[in-house]
Short mmCIF file of C-alpha atoms in Angstrom, two decimals:
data_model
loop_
_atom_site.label_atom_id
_atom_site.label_comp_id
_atom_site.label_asym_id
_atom_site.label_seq_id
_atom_site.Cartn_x
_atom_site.Cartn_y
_atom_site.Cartn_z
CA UNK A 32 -93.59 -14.73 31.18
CA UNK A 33 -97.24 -15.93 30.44
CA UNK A 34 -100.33 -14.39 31.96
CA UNK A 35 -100.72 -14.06 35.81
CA UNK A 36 -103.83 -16.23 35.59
CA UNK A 37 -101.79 -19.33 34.37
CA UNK A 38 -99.62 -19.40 37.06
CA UNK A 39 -102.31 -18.90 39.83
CA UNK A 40 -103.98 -21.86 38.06
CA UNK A 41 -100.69 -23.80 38.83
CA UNK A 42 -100.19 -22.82 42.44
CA UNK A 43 -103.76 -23.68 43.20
CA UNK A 44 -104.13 -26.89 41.59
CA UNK A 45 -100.78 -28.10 43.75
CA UNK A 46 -102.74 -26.58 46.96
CA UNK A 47 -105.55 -28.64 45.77
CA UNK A 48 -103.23 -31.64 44.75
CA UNK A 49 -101.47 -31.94 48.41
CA UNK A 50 -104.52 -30.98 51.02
CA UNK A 51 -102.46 -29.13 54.10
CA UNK A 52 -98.80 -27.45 54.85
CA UNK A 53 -97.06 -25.28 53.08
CA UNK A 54 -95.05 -25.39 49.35
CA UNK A 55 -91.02 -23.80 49.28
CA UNK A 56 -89.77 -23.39 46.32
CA UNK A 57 -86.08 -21.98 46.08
CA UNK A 58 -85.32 -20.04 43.09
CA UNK A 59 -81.56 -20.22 42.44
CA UNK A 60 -78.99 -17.41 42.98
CA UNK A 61 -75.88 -15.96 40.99
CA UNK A 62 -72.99 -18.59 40.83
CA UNK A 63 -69.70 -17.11 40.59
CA UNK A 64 -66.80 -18.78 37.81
CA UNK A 65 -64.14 -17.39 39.93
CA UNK A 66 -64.93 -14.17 42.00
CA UNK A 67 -68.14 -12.54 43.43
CA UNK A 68 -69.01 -9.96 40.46
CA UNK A 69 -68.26 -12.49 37.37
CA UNK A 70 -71.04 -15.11 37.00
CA UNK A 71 -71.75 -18.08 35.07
CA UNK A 72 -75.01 -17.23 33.33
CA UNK A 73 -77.93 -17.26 35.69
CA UNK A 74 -80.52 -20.26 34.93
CA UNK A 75 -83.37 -19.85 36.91
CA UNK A 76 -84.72 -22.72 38.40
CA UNK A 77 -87.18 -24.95 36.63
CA UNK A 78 -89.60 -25.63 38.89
CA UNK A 79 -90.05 -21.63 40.52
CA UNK A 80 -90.20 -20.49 37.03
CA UNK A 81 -93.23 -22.96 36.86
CA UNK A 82 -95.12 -21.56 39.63
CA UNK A 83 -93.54 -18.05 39.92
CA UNK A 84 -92.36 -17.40 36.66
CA UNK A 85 -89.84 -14.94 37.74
CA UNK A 86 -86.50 -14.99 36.11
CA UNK A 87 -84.50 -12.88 38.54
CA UNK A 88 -82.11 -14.46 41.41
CA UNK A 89 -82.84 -13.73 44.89
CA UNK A 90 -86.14 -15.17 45.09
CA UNK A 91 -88.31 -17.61 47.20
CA UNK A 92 -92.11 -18.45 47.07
CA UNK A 93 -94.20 -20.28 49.22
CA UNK A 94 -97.72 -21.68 47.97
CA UNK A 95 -99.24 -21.93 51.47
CA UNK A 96 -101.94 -24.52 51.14
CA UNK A 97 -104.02 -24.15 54.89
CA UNK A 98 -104.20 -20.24 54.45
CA UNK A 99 -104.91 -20.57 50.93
CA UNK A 100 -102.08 -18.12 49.82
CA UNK A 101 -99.09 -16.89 48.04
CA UNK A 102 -96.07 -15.38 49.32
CA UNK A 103 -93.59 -13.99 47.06
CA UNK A 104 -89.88 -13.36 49.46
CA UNK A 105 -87.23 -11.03 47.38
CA UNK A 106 -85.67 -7.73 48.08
CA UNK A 107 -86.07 -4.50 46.43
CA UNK A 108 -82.80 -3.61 44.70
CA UNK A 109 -80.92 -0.52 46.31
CA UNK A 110 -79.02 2.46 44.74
CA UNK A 111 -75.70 0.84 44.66
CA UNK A 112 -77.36 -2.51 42.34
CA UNK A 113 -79.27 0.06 39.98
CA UNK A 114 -75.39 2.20 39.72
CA UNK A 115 -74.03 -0.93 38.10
CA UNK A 116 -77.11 -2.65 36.72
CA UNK A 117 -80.03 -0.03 36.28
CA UNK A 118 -83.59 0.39 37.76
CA UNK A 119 -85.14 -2.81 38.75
CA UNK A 120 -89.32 -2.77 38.92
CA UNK A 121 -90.68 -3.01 42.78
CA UNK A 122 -91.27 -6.92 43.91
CA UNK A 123 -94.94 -6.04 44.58
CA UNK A 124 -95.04 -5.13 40.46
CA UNK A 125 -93.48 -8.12 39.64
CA UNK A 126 -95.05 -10.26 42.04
CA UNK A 127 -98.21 -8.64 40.61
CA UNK A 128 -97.46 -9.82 37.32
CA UNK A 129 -97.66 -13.36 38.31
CA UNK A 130 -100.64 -13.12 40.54
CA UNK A 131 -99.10 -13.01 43.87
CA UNK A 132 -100.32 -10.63 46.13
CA UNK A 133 -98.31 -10.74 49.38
CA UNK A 134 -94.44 -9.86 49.57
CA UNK A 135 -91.80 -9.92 52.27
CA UNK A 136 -88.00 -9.26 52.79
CA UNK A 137 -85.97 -12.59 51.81
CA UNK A 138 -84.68 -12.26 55.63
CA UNK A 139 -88.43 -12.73 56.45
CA UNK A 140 -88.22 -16.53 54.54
CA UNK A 141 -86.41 -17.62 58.25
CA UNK A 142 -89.01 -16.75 60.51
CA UNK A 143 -92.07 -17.88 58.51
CA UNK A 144 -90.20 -21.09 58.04
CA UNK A 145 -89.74 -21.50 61.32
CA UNK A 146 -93.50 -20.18 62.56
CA UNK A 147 -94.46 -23.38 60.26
CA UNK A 148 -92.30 -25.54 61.84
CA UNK A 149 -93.86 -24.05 65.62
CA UNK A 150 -97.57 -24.62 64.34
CA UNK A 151 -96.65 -28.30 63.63
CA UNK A 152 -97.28 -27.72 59.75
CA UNK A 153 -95.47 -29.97 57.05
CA UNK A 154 -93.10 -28.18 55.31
CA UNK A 155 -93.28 -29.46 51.38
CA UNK A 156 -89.99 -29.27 49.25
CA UNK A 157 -88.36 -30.46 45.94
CA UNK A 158 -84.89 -32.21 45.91
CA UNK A 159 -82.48 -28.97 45.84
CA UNK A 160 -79.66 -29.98 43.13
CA UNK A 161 -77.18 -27.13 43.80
CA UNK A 162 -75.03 -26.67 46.41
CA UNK A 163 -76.33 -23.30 47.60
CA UNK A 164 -79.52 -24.25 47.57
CA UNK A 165 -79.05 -27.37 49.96
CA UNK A 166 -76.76 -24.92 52.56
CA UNK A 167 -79.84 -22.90 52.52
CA UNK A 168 -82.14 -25.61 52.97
CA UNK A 169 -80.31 -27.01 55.69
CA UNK A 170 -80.11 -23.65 57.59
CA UNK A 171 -84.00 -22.27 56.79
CA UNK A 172 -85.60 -25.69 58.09
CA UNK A 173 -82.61 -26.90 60.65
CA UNK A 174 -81.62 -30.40 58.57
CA UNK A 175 -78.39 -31.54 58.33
CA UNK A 176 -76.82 -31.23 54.93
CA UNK A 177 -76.65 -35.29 54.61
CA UNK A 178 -80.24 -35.61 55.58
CA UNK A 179 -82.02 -33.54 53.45
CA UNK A 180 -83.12 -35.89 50.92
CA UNK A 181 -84.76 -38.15 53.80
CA UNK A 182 -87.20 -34.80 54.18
CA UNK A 183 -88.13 -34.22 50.84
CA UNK A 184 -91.52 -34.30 49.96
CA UNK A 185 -92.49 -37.41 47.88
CA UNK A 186 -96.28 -36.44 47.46
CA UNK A 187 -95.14 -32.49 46.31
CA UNK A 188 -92.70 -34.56 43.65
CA UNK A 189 -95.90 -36.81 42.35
CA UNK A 190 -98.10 -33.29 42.34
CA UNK A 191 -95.70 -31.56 40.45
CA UNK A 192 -94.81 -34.23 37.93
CA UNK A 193 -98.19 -34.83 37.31
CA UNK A 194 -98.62 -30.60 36.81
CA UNK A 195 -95.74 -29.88 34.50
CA UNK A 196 -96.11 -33.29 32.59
CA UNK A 197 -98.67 -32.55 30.06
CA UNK A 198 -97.55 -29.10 28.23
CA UNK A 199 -100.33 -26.37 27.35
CA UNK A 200 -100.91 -24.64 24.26
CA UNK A 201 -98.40 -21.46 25.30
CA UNK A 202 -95.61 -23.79 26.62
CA UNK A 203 -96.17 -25.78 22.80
CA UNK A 204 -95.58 -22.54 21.34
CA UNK A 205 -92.19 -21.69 23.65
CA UNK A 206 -91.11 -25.22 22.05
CA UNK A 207 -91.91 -24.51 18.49
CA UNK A 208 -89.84 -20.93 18.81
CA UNK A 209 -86.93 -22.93 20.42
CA UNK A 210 -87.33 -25.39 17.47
CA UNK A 211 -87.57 -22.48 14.50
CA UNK A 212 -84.20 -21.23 15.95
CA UNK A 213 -82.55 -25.13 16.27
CA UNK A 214 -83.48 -25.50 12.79
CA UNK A 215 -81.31 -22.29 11.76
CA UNK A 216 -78.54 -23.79 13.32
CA UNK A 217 -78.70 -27.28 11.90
CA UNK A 218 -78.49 -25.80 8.46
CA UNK A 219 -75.76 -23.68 8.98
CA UNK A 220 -74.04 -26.85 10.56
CA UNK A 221 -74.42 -28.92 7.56
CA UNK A 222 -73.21 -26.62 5.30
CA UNK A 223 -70.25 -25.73 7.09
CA UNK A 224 -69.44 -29.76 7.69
CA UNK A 225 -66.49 -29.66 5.22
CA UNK A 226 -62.95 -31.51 6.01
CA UNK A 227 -60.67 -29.48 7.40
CA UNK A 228 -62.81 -27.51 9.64
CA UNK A 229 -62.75 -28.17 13.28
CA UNK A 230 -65.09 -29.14 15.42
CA UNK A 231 -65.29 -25.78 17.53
CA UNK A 232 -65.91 -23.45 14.52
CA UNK A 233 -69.59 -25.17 14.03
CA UNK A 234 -70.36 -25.35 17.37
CA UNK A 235 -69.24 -21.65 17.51
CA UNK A 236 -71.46 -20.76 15.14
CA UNK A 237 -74.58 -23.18 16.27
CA UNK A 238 -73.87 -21.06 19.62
CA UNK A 239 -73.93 -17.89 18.07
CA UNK A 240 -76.99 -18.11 15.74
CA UNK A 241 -78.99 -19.45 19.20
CA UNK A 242 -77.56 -16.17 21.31
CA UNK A 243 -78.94 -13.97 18.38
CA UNK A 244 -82.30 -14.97 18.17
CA UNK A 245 -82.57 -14.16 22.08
CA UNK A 246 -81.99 -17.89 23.40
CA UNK A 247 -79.47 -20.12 24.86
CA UNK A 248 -78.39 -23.35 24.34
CA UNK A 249 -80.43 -26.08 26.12
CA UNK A 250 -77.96 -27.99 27.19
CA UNK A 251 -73.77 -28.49 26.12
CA UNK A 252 -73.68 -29.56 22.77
CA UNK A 253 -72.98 -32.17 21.19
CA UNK A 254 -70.62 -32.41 18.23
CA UNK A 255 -68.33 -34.67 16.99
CA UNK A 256 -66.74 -37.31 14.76
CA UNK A 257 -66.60 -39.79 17.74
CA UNK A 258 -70.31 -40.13 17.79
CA UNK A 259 -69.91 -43.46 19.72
CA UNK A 260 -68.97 -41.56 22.84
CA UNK A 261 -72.54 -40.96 23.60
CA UNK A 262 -72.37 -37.48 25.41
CA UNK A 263 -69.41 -36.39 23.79
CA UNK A 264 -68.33 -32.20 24.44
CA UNK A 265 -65.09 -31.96 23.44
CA UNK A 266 -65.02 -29.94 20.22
CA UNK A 267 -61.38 -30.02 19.00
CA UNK A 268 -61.22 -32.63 16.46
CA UNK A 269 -60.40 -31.74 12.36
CA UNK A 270 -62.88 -32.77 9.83
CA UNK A 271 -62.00 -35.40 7.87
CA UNK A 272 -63.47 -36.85 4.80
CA UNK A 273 -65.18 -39.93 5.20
CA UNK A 274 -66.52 -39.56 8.87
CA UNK A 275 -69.80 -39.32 10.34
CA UNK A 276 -70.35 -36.20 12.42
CA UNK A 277 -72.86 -36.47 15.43
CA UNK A 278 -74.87 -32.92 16.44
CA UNK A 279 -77.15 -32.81 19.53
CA UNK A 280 -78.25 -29.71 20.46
CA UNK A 281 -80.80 -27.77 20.85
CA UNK A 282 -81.76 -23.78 21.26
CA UNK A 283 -83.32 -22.80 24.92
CA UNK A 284 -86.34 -20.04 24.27
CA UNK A 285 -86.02 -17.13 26.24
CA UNK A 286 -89.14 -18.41 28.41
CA UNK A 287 -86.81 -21.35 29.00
CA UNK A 288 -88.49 -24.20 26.77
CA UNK A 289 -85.91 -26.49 25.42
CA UNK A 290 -85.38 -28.08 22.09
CA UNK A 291 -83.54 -31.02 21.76
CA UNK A 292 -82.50 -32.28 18.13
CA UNK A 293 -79.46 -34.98 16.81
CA UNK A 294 -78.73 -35.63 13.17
CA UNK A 295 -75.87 -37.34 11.77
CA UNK A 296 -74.31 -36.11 8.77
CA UNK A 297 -71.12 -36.94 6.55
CA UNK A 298 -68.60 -34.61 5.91
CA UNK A 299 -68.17 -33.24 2.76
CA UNK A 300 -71.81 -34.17 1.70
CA UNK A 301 -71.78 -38.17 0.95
CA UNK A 302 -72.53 -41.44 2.69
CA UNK A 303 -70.68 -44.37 2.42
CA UNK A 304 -72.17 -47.08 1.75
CA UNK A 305 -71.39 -48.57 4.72
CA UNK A 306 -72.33 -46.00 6.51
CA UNK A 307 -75.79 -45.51 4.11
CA UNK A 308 -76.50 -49.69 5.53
CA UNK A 309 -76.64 -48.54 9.13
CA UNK A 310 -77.77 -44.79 8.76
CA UNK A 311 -80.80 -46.37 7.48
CA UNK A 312 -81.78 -48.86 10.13
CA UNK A 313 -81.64 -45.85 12.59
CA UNK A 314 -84.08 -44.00 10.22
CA UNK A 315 -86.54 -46.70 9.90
CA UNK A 316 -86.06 -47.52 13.64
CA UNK A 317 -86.86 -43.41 14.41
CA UNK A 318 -89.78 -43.04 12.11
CA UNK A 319 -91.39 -46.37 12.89
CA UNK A 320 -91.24 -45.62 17.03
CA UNK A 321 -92.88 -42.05 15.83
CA UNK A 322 -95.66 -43.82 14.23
CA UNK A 323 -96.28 -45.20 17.23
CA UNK A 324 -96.78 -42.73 19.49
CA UNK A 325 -100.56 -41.95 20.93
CA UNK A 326 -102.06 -41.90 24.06
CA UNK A 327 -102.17 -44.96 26.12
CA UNK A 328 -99.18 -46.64 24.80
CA UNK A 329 -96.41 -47.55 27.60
CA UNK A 330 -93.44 -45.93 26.07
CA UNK A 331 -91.14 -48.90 27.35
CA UNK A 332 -93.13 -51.05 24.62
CA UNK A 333 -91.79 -48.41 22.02
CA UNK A 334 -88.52 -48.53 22.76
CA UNK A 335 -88.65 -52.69 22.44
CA UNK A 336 -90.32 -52.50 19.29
CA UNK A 337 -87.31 -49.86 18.30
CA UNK A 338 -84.71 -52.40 20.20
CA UNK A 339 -86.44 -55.15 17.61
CA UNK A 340 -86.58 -53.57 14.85
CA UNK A 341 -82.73 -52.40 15.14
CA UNK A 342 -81.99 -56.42 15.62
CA UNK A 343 -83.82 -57.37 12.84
CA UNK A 344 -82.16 -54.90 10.53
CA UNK A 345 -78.54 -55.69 12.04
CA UNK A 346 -79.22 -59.54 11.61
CA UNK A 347 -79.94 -58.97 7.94
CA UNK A 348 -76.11 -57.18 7.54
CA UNK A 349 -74.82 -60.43 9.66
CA UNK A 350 -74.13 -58.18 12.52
CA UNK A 351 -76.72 -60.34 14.53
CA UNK A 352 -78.09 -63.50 14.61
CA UNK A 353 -80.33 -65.70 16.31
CA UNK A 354 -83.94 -65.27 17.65
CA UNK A 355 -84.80 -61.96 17.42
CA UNK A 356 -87.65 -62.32 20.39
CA UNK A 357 -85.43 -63.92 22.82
CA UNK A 358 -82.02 -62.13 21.61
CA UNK A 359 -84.05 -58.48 22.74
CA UNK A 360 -85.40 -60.34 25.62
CA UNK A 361 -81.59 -60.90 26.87
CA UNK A 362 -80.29 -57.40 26.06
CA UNK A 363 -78.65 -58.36 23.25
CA UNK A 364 -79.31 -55.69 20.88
CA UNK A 365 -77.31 -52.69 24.09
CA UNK A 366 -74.15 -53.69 22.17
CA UNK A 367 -75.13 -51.29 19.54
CA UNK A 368 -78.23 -49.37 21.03
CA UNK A 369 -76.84 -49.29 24.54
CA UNK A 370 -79.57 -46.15 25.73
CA UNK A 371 -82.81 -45.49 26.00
CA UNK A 372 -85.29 -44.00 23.00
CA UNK A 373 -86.28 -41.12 24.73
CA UNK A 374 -87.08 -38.68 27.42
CA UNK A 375 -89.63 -35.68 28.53
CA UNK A 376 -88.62 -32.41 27.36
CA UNK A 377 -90.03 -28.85 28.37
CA UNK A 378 -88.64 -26.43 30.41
CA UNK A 379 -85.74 -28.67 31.00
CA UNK A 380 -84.11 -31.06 28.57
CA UNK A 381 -84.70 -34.06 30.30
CA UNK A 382 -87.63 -32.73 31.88
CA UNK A 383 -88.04 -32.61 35.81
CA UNK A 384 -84.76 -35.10 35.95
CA UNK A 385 -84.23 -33.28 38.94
CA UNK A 386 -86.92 -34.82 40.91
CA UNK A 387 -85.60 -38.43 40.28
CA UNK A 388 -85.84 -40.54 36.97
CA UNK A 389 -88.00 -42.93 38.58
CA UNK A 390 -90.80 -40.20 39.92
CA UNK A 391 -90.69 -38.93 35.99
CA UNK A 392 -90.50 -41.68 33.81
CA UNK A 393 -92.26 -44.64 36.04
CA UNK A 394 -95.44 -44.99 37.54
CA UNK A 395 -96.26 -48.30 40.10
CA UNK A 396 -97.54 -49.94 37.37
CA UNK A 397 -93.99 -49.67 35.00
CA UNK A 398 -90.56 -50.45 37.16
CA UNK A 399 -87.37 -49.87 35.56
CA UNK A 400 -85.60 -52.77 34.53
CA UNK A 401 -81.71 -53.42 35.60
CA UNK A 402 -81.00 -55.02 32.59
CA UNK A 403 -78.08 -53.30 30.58
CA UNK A 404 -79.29 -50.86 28.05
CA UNK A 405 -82.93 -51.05 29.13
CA UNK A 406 -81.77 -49.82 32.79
CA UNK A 407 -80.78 -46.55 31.29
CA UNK A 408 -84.48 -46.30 29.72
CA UNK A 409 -85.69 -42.38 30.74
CA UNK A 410 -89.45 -43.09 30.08
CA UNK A 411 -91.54 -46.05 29.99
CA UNK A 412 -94.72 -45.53 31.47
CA UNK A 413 -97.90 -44.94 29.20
CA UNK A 414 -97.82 -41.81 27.35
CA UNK A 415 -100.52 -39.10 27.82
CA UNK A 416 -101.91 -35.74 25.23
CA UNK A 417 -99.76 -33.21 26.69
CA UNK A 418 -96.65 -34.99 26.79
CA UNK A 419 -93.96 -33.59 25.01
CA UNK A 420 -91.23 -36.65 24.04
CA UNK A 421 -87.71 -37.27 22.33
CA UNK A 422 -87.49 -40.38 19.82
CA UNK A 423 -83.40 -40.68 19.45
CA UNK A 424 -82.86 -44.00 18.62
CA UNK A 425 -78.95 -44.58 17.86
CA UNK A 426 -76.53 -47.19 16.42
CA UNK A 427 -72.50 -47.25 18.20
CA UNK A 428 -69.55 -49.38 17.84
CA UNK A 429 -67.78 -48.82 21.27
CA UNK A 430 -64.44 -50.23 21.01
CA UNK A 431 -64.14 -50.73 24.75
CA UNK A 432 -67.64 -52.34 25.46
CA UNK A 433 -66.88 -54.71 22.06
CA UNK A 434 -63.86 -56.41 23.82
CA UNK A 435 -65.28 -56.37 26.77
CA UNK A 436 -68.14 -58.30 25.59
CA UNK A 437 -66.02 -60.65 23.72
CA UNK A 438 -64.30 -61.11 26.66
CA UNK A 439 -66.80 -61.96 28.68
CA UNK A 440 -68.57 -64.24 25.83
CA UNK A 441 -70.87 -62.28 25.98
CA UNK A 442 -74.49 -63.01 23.68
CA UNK A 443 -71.87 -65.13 21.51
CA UNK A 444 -75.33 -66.98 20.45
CA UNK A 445 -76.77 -63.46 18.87
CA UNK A 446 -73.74 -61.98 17.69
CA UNK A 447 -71.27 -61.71 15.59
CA UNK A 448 -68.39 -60.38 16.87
CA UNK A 449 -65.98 -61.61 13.33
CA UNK A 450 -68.49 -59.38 11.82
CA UNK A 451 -68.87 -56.66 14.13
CA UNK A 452 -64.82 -56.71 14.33
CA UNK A 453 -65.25 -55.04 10.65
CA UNK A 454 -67.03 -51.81 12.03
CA UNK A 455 -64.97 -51.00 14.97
CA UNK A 456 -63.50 -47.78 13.57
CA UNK A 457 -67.39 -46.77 12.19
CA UNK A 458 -68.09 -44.70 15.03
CA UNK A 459 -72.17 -44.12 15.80
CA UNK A 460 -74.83 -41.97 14.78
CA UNK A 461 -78.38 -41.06 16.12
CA UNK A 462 -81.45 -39.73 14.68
CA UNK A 463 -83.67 -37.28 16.95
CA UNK A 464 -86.78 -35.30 17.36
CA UNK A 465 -89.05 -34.32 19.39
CA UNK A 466 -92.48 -35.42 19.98
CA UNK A 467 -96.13 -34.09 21.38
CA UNK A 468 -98.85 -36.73 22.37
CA UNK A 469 -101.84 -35.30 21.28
CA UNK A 470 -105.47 -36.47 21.94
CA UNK A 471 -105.58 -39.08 19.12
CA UNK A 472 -101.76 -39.71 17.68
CA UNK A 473 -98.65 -36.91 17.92
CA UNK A 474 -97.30 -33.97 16.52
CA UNK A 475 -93.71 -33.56 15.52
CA UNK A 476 -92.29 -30.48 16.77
CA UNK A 477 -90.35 -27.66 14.42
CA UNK A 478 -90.00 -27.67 10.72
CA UNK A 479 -88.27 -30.56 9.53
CA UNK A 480 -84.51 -30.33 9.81
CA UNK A 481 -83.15 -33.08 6.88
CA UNK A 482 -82.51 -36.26 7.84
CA UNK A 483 -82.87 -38.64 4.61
CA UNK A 484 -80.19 -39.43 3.03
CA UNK A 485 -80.94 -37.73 -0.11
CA UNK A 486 -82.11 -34.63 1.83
CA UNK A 487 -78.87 -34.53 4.19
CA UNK A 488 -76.35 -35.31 0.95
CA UNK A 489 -78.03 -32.26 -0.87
CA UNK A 490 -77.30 -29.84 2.10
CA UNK A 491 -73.76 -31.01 3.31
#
């Protein structure tokens, strides 16, 4: 964890941020796979690792903004828990160690709750995304289940946002650790991206390298020769010369701070040049959108000049035609580059997506569009030193959303669909890395994992 002081500087900037009441925060408990004593593995959650920074289950803090204090709920462990898992530190010590002074019973959490509730107090909460977490929710403060999201506190989301938005120096360095161990597995990846090896025996060993370096993965990953299937996890697929392989991964530091990296690579170690023509409009698209990043720039304005760009490029292989202006105006361009170019990262991979896109990635001054493609934009309000940001611009030939376009007529007057009919076996690809906004431009994050085409051909 960091220093005490840094999370006492947290908890009373959000008592300074929000005026009166009082702050829950839920940490999350052991989730069984299929009885009591065999867990998934515990993940913490987010935001009481922010402002409690203890990684145990079991836990429950309140930031209690009238009294001007921090309560710490838990429960010592007893003789039978250290028999089967070993001697636990006091919750005073550890409560210590992130600057809270007061402790109570977690069957104390009730009362005080309800004492709040008594004194006419506001009761401040996140939106709780597991099911465990809502029961108890709906039990401590006496909402129905189906209600809670009408009580959750808007102004504690804005607070918080606008806390764990821009990243200090030690949460830069959990990043770049996360990043030194991603690299390690990218290179083992490419060298092991040879036909007839399957799927599963990279990701295997991407797993394996993160697990040994004291991390977990961020988030499922991402591996396959169907790179068109955006989020695709299934891992069972052979190898085959001649295909593009799509990685997104990214290790998880032990503090929790995510990486979050794609490269697209042949197997067996050469382009096509087919696949060289539209591997390179990505590039220039990725690189130019970094360029662009510095303070003060709305990141929705990136991602057009990205959506441009790609048009451009794909109107020079006859893949598009038309006005390129009015063509990205329409939405054109979401037949190939149907997402959006990025997303926060920290101690989540798509960073506080828990509290609502719209609280995270808009402002009242930049509304998400509904528009196809744009719609599914993460982050387009003006960027800001501290922010930490992904640039993953992609190209995809979806066989499904081609005919259905077609079908539909769909942009006949900015593309080609005789032409695009020739790539409909390509699959996709999608170039990504991740991105601090510093005080006068941005920093790119971890040492560069190869992603020219000369640089990738010399690895695979």
């Amino acid at each position: 964890m960091f220093d005490a002081k840094i999370y006492t500087q947290r908890r009373n900037r959000l008592k300074r941020q929000l005026k009166s009441g009082i702050v829950l925060f839920l940490g999350n408990d052991d989730t069984p796979m299929n009885y009591p004593a065999n867990p998934y593995h515990f993940r913490q959650d987010s935001s009481f690792l922010y402002f409690f920074g203890l990684d145990s289950y079991g836990l429950a803090g309140i930031v209690d903004i009238d009294e001007r204090k921090d309560i710490l709920f838990g429960d010592d462990v007893t003789m039978e828990d250290i028999v089967w898992m070993g001697s636990q530190p006091l919750l005073k010590k550890r409560a210590a160690a992130v600057g809270v002074k007061e402790t109570a019973p977690f069957g104390q959490l009730e009362e005080t709750l309800k004492r709040v509730v008594q004194q006419g107090r506001k009761i401040h909460f996140l939106p709780p995304y597991r099911p465990e977490n809502k029961q108890k929710i709906s039990q401590l403060l006496g909402i129905r289940l189906d209600l809670i999201k009408d009580y959750v506190s808007k102004d504690l989301i804005k607070a918080v946002v606008e806390q764990r938005s821009i990243k200090i120096k030690e949460e830069i360095a959990e990043m770049e650790f996360a990043h030194a161990v991603t690299y390690d597995m990218y290179m083992n990846a490419l060298k092991m991206c040879k036909a007839g090896v399957y799927e599963r025996e990279i990701v295997g060993k991407m797993d394996g390298i993160a697990l040994s370096a004291g991390c977990q993965m961020a988030f499922p990953v991402i591996f396959s020769i169907n790179g068109q299937i955006l989020h695709n996890h299934y891992h069972g697929n052979k190898l085959k010369k001649g295909r593009l392989v799509v990685a997104d991964s990214g290790a998880e530091s032990p503090m929790h701070y995510a990486a979050d990296i794609t490269r697209t690579f042949p197997v067996n170690g050469k382009f096509t040049e087919k696949q060289k023509e539209i591997y390179s409009i990505v590039l220039e698209v990725q690189e130019t959108a970094i360029k662009a990043i510095k303070p003060g720039v709305k990141y929705r304005n990136i991602h057009l000049k990205a959506a441009k760009t790609t048009f451009i490029r794909l109107k020079e292989l006859g893949l598009m035609k038309g006005d390129v202006e009015e063509g990205v105006k329409a939405g054109a361009h979401a037949l190939f580059f149907p997402h959006g170019l990025g997303h926060h990262i920290g101690l989540d991979v798509h960073d506080m997506e828990d509290y609502g896109e719209d609280y995270v990635g808009y402002d009242a001054n930049t509304l998400r569009s509904d528009q196809f493609g744009l719609a599914y934009l993460r982050l387009a309000k003006k960027l800001q030193p501290g922010y930490v940001v992904t640039v993953e611009p992609g190209i995809y030939f979806i066989p499904d959303l081609i005919d259905k376009w077609i079908a539909e007529k769909k942009h006949k007057q900015y593309i080609n669909y005789k032409k695009v009919n020739e790539y409909r076996d390509f699959g996709g690809l999608r170039i990504e890395d991740d991105i601090v906004v510093t005080e006068k431009g941005h920093h790119v994050l971890g040492k560069g994992i190869p992603k020219t085409i000369d640089d990738v051909e010399q690895v695979t």
